Amino acid sequence: MKKGLFITFEGPEGAGKSTQCRRLAAWLKRRGYSVLLTREPGGTRIGRQLRKILLNKDHHEISPAVELFLYEASRAILVSEVILPALKKGRTVIVDRFQDSTWAYQGWAGKMDLKLIDRLGQEALGGLKPQITFLLDLPVRKGLARVRHPNRFEAKPLAFHEKVRQGYLTLALREKGRIWRIDADRSADEVQEKIQEVMRRVVR
Ligand code: TYD
């Protein structure tokens, strides 16, 4: 078995993250990696319950502050129950959304203090950081047009999603070594090809 990696996928709505996560997992498995694929929010028993609470369109009373606490709670459980044990066994972990989502959605778009988000993230993650993050980027309107049944976030106004995208792009500039921006405004095959190109370059 090859040495494990910690990879995350990020991006605005409708960028095709789930498809690309699955395809990368299959590609890595063919290359001898033992891969665990999970997602946020979700991935644990309690995480799945928090996902239902967070994404329910009727939950108008959930503020960005409440979102922040619930996402970090869900993340803390996912890290201790799923991610760390898998990494310790040498497995490769791929997560569909992680701390950068909180930074873009609750911070940049939701106006929560970015330093507070970093501090809470430190607590929830205990210093754990992905080695590689793929930011699947595409114009907000194009992404939203791909969404069939909008959740509480997807139903927010266009201006909110523009801020999410700006947040991600700002973060990608700040963390160039980790975050790889991939143009997701093209076919799933082409996007996967770019992702594999990065993997070949980073993992020798
Ligand atoms: P996602 O899994 O992408 O939804 P879908 O099942 O429709 O593909 O993500 C769920 C939503 O949660 C998404 O709209 C973004 C939001 N989110 C945050 O606002 N902050 C976070 O920290 C995370 C992980 C997700």
Tab-separated table of C-alpha atoms and ligand atoms in Angstrom:
chain	number	residue	atom	x	y	z
A	1	MET	CA	0.000	0.000	0.000
A	2	LYS	CA	1.298	3.476	-0.871
A	3	LYS	CA	1.784	6.186	1.778
A	4	GLY	CA	-1.476	7.990	2.627
A	5	LEU	CA	-2.429	11.493	1.533
A	6	PHE	CA	-4.971	13.968	2.852
A	7	ILE	CA	-6.859	15.645	-0.002
A	8	THR	CA	-9.861	17.987	0.100
A	9	PHE	CA	-12.215	19.346	-2.556
A	10	GLU	CA	-13.725	22.816	-2.376
A	11	GLY	CA	-15.699	25.163	-4.539
A	12	PRO	CA	-18.942	27.051	-5.021
A	13	GLU	CA	-22.251	25.300	-5.703
A	14	GLY	CA	-22.602	23.082	-8.750
A	15	ALA	CA	-18.870	22.800	-9.404
A	16	GLY	CA	-19.014	19.000	-9.639
A	17	LYS	CA	-17.002	18.235	-6.506
A	18	SER	CA	-18.698	14.954	-5.635
A	19	THR	CA	-18.150	13.495	-9.114
A	20	GLN	CA	-14.506	14.552	-9.154
A	21	CYS	CA	-13.922	13.182	-5.623
A	22	ARG	CA	-15.268	9.793	-6.674
A	23	ARG	CA	-13.232	9.725	-9.853
A	24	LEU	CA	-10.021	10.711	-8.100
A	25	ALA	CA	-10.652	8.036	-5.458
A	26	ALA	CA	-11.032	5.394	-8.193
A	27	TRP	CA	-7.882	6.623	-9.961
A	28	LEU	CA	-5.828	6.484	-6.752
A	29	LYS	CA	-7.139	3.013	-5.923
A	30	ARG	CA	-5.981	1.773	-9.317
A	31	ARG	CA	-2.543	3.099	-8.369
A	32	GLY	CA	-2.345	1.108	-5.152
A	33	TYR	CA	-3.683	3.594	-2.612
A	34	SER	CA	-6.167	2.545	0.049
A	35	VAL	CA	-8.696	5.380	-0.177
A	36	LEU	CA	-11.377	6.622	2.187
A	37	LEU	CA	-13.848	9.078	0.685
A	38	THR	CA	-16.057	11.143	2.977
A	39	ARG	CA	-17.885	14.444	3.011
A	40	GLU	CA	-18.818	17.437	5.102
A	41	PRO	CA	-21.207	17.987	6.648
A	42	GLY	CA	-21.890	14.291	7.088
A	43	GLY	CA	-19.514	11.360	7.222
A	44	THR	CA	-20.433	10.397	10.802
A	45	ARG	CA	-23.684	9.514	12.579
A	46	ILE	CA	-23.865	12.891	14.290
A	47	GLY	CA	-22.508	14.686	11.229
A	48	ARG	CA	-25.412	13.372	9.171
A	49	GLN	CA	-27.887	14.736	11.715
A	50	LEU	CA	-26.120	18.107	11.717
A	51	ARG	CA	-26.233	18.077	7.904
A	52	LYS	CA	-30.021	17.748	8.011
A	53	ILE	CA	-30.288	20.641	10.467
A	54	LEU	CA	-27.909	22.869	8.506
A	55	LEU	CA	-29.315	22.309	5.032
A	56	ASN	CA	-33.042	22.411	5.831
A	57	LYS	CA	-34.571	25.370	3.989
A	58	ASP	CA	-37.162	25.902	6.757
A	59	HIS	CA	-34.477	26.627	9.376
A	60	HIS	CA	-34.481	30.402	8.943
A	61	GLU	CA	-33.302	30.946	12.512
A	62	ILE	CA	-29.834	29.563	11.820
A	63	SER	CA	-27.412	32.526	11.705
A	64	PRO	CA	-23.857	32.445	10.290
A	65	ALA	CA	-22.589	32.179	13.903
A	66	VAL	CA	-24.734	29.094	14.541
A	67	GLU	CA	-23.602	27.647	11.213
A	68	LEU	CA	-19.991	28.207	12.221
A	69	PHE	CA	-20.388	26.355	15.526
A	70	LEU	CA	-22.301	23.467	13.982
A	71	TYR	CA	-19.905	23.006	11.077
A	72	GLU	CA	-16.914	23.025	13.422
A	73	ALA	CA	-18.684	20.541	15.701
A	74	SER	CA	-19.407	18.266	12.745
A	75	ARG	CA	-15.779	18.644	11.613
A	76	ALA	CA	-14.327	17.870	15.052
A	77	ILE	CA	-16.252	14.584	15.111
A	78	LEU	CA	-15.305	13.694	11.536
A	79	VAL	CA	-11.625	14.355	12.255
A	80	SER	CA	-11.456	12.297	15.450
A	81	GLU	CA	-13.767	9.456	14.378
A	82	VAL	CA	-12.900	9.030	10.720
A	83	ILE	CA	-10.040	11.081	9.287
A	84	LEU	CA	-7.300	10.664	11.905
A	85	PRO	CA	-7.816	6.906	12.386
A	86	ALA	CA	-7.632	6.387	8.601
A	87	LEU	CA	-4.514	8.544	8.187
A	88	LYS	CA	-2.868	6.703	11.089
A	89	LYS	CA	-3.407	3.443	9.216
A	90	GLY	CA	-1.654	4.952	6.201
A	91	ARG	CA	-4.838	5.336	4.172
A	92	THR	CA	-5.505	8.227	1.799
A	93	VAL	CA	-8.435	10.409	2.813
A	94	ILE	CA	-10.457	12.521	0.381
A	95	VAL	CA	-13.006	14.935	1.863
A	96	ASP	CA	-15.737	16.673	-0.126
A	97	ARG	CA	-15.623	20.132	1.575
A	98	PHE	CA	-13.629	20.995	4.708
A	99	GLN	CA	-12.428	23.991	6.721
A	100	ASP	CA	-12.061	26.228	3.635
A	101	SER	CA	-15.838	25.968	3.091
A	102	THR	CA	-16.397	27.556	6.489
A	103	TRP	CA	-13.900	30.264	5.612
A	104	ALA	CA	-15.678	31.064	2.316
A	105	TYR	CA	-19.340	30.571	3.349
A	106	GLN	CA	-19.485	31.646	7.000
A	107	GLY	CA	-16.486	34.000	6.855
A	108	TRP	CA	-16.242	35.732	3.536
A	109	ALA	CA	-19.957	35.530	2.633
A	110	GLY	CA	-21.474	35.246	6.144
A	111	LYS	CA	-19.228	37.997	7.584
A	112	MET	CA	-18.054	35.993	10.591
A	113	ASP	CA	-14.625	37.033	11.847
A	114	LEU	CA	-11.971	35.178	9.827
A	115	LYS	CA	-9.551	35.012	12.752
A	116	LEU	CA	-12.265	33.419	14.890
A	117	ILE	CA	-12.845	30.852	12.131
A	118	ASP	CA	-9.125	30.067	12.032
A	119	ARG	CA	-9.060	29.685	15.830
A	120	LEU	CA	-12.091	27.408	15.959
A	121	GLY	CA	-10.677	25.439	13.043
A	122	GLN	CA	-7.441	24.933	14.989
A	123	GLU	CA	-9.462	23.517	17.895
A	124	ALA	CA	-11.593	21.260	15.716
A	125	LEU	CA	-8.715	19.990	13.611
A	126	GLY	CA	-5.916	19.881	16.187
A	127	GLY	CA	-3.478	21.280	13.628
A	128	LEU	CA	-4.474	18.858	10.854
A	129	LYS	CA	-4.216	20.360	7.346
A	130	PRO	CA	-4.869	18.880	3.935
A	131	GLN	CA	-1.750	18.359	1.811
A	132	ILE	CA	-3.638	19.093	-1.396
A	133	THR	CA	-6.876	21.034	-1.883
A	134	PHE	CA	-8.608	21.211	-5.248
A	135	LEU	CA	-10.659	24.359	-5.685
A	136	LEU	CA	-13.133	23.648	-8.485
A	137	ASP	CA	-13.914	27.111	-9.720
A	138	LEU	CA	-16.558	28.307	-12.135
A	139	PRO	CA	-18.805	31.353	-12.650
A	140	VAL	CA	-21.501	31.406	-9.971
A	141	ARG	CA	-24.436	31.523	-12.403
A	142	LYS	CA	-23.189	28.470	-14.280
A	143	GLY	CA	-22.767	26.486	-11.065
A	144	LEU	CA	-26.204	27.393	-9.721
A	145	ALA	CA	-27.794	26.454	-13.046
A	146	ARG	CA	-26.597	22.875	-12.427
A	147	VAL	CA	-28.365	22.646	-9.031
A	148	ARG	CA	-31.677	20.728	-9.168
A	149	HIS	CA	-33.037	20.815	-5.594
A	150	PRO	CA	-31.534	23.846	-3.827
A	151	ASN	CA	-30.615	23.433	-0.130
A	152	ARG	CA	-30.659	26.329	2.384
A	153	PHE	CA	-27.378	27.710	0.991
A	154	GLU	CA	-28.073	27.145	-2.672
A	155	ALA	CA	-31.321	29.094	-2.266
A	156	LYS	CA	-29.434	32.234	-1.142
A	157	PRO	CA	-29.132	35.252	-3.489
A	158	LEU	CA	-26.535	35.480	-6.228
A	159	ALA	CA	-24.545	38.128	-4.310
A	160	PHE	CA	-23.962	35.618	-1.499
A	161	HIS	CA	-22.528	33.060	-3.916
A	162	GLU	CA	-20.333	35.685	-5.579
A	163	LYS	CA	-18.812	36.389	-2.166
A	164	VAL	CA	-18.269	32.676	-1.553
A	165	ARG	CA	-16.373	32.465	-4.822
A	166	GLN	CA	-14.314	35.579	-4.031
A	167	GLY	CA	-13.499	34.116	-0.629
A	168	TYR	CA	-12.200	30.925	-2.175
A	169	LEU	CA	-10.119	32.774	-4.771
A	170	THR	CA	-8.609	34.993	-2.057
A	171	LEU	CA	-7.741	31.962	0.052
A	172	ALA	CA	-6.213	30.220	-2.962
A	173	LEU	CA	-3.870	33.176	-3.464
A	174	ARG	CA	-2.921	33.105	0.216
A	175	GLU	CA	-2.215	29.379	0.232
A	176	LYS	CA	-0.691	28.747	-3.161
A	177	GLY	CA	1.314	25.725	-2.069
A	178	ARG	CA	-1.758	23.810	-0.940
A	179	ILE	CA	-4.741	25.036	-2.972
A	180	TRP	CA	-4.886	24.225	-6.690
A	181	ARG	CA	-7.493	26.188	-8.586
A	182	ILE	CA	-9.030	24.073	-11.329
A	183	ASP	CA	-11.264	25.584	-13.989
A	184	ALA	CA	-14.489	23.599	-13.540
A	185	ASP	CA	-16.333	25.289	-16.405
A	186	ARG	CA	-15.659	22.342	-18.734
A	187	SER	CA	-16.457	18.649	-19.095
A	188	ALA	CA	-16.046	16.270	-16.158
A	189	ASP	CA	-13.389	14.364	-18.150
A	190	GLU	CA	-11.339	17.495	-18.722
A	191	VAL	CA	-11.592	18.527	-15.066
A	192	GLN	CA	-10.494	15.050	-13.937
A	193	GLU	CA	-7.563	15.163	-16.381
A	194	LYS	CA	-6.350	18.439	-14.790
A	195	ILE	CA	-6.717	16.963	-11.307
A	196	GLN	CA	-4.676	13.915	-12.264
A	197	GLU	CA	-2.036	16.191	-13.814
A	198	VAL	CA	-1.648	17.954	-10.466
A	199	MET	CA	-1.514	14.623	-8.627
A	200	ARG	CA	1.252	13.364	-10.915
A	201	ARG	CA	3.203	16.556	-10.291
A	202	VAL	CA	2.752	16.647	-6.505
A	203	VAL	CA	2.964	12.942	-5.693
A	204	ARG	CA	5.945	11.238	-7.216
B	1	TYD	P1	-22.665	20.111	-0.386
B	1	TYD	O1	-22.295	18.794	0.179
B	1	TYD	O2	-21.800	20.696	-1.446
B	1	TYD	O3	-24.174	20.072	-0.868
B	1	TYD	P2	-24.769	19.153	-1.996
B	1	TYD	O4	-25.199	17.874	-1.330
B	1	TYD	O5	-25.907	19.972	-2.496
B	1	TYD	O6	-23.684	18.944	-3.011
B	1	TYD	O7	-22.596	21.158	0.797
B	1	TYD	C1	-23.581	21.412	1.660
B	1	TYD	C2	-23.730	22.902	1.878
B	1	TYD	O8	-23.105	23.308	3.091
B	1	TYD	C3	-23.152	23.786	0.789
B	1	TYD	O9	-24.216	24.576	0.292
B	1	TYD	C4	-22.151	24.655	1.476
B	1	TYD	C5	-22.450	24.537	2.927
B	1	TYD	N1	-21.270	24.566	3.816
B	1	TYD	C6	-20.988	25.707	4.546
B	1	TYD	O10	-21.678	26.726	4.422
B	1	TYD	N2	-19.928	25.701	5.415
B	1	TYD	C7	-19.130	24.600	5.600
B	1	TYD	O11	-18.184	24.619	6.406
B	1	TYD	C8	-19.445	23.416	4.838
B	1	TYD	C9	-18.615	22.176	5.005
B	1	TYD	C10	-20.523	23.443	3.958
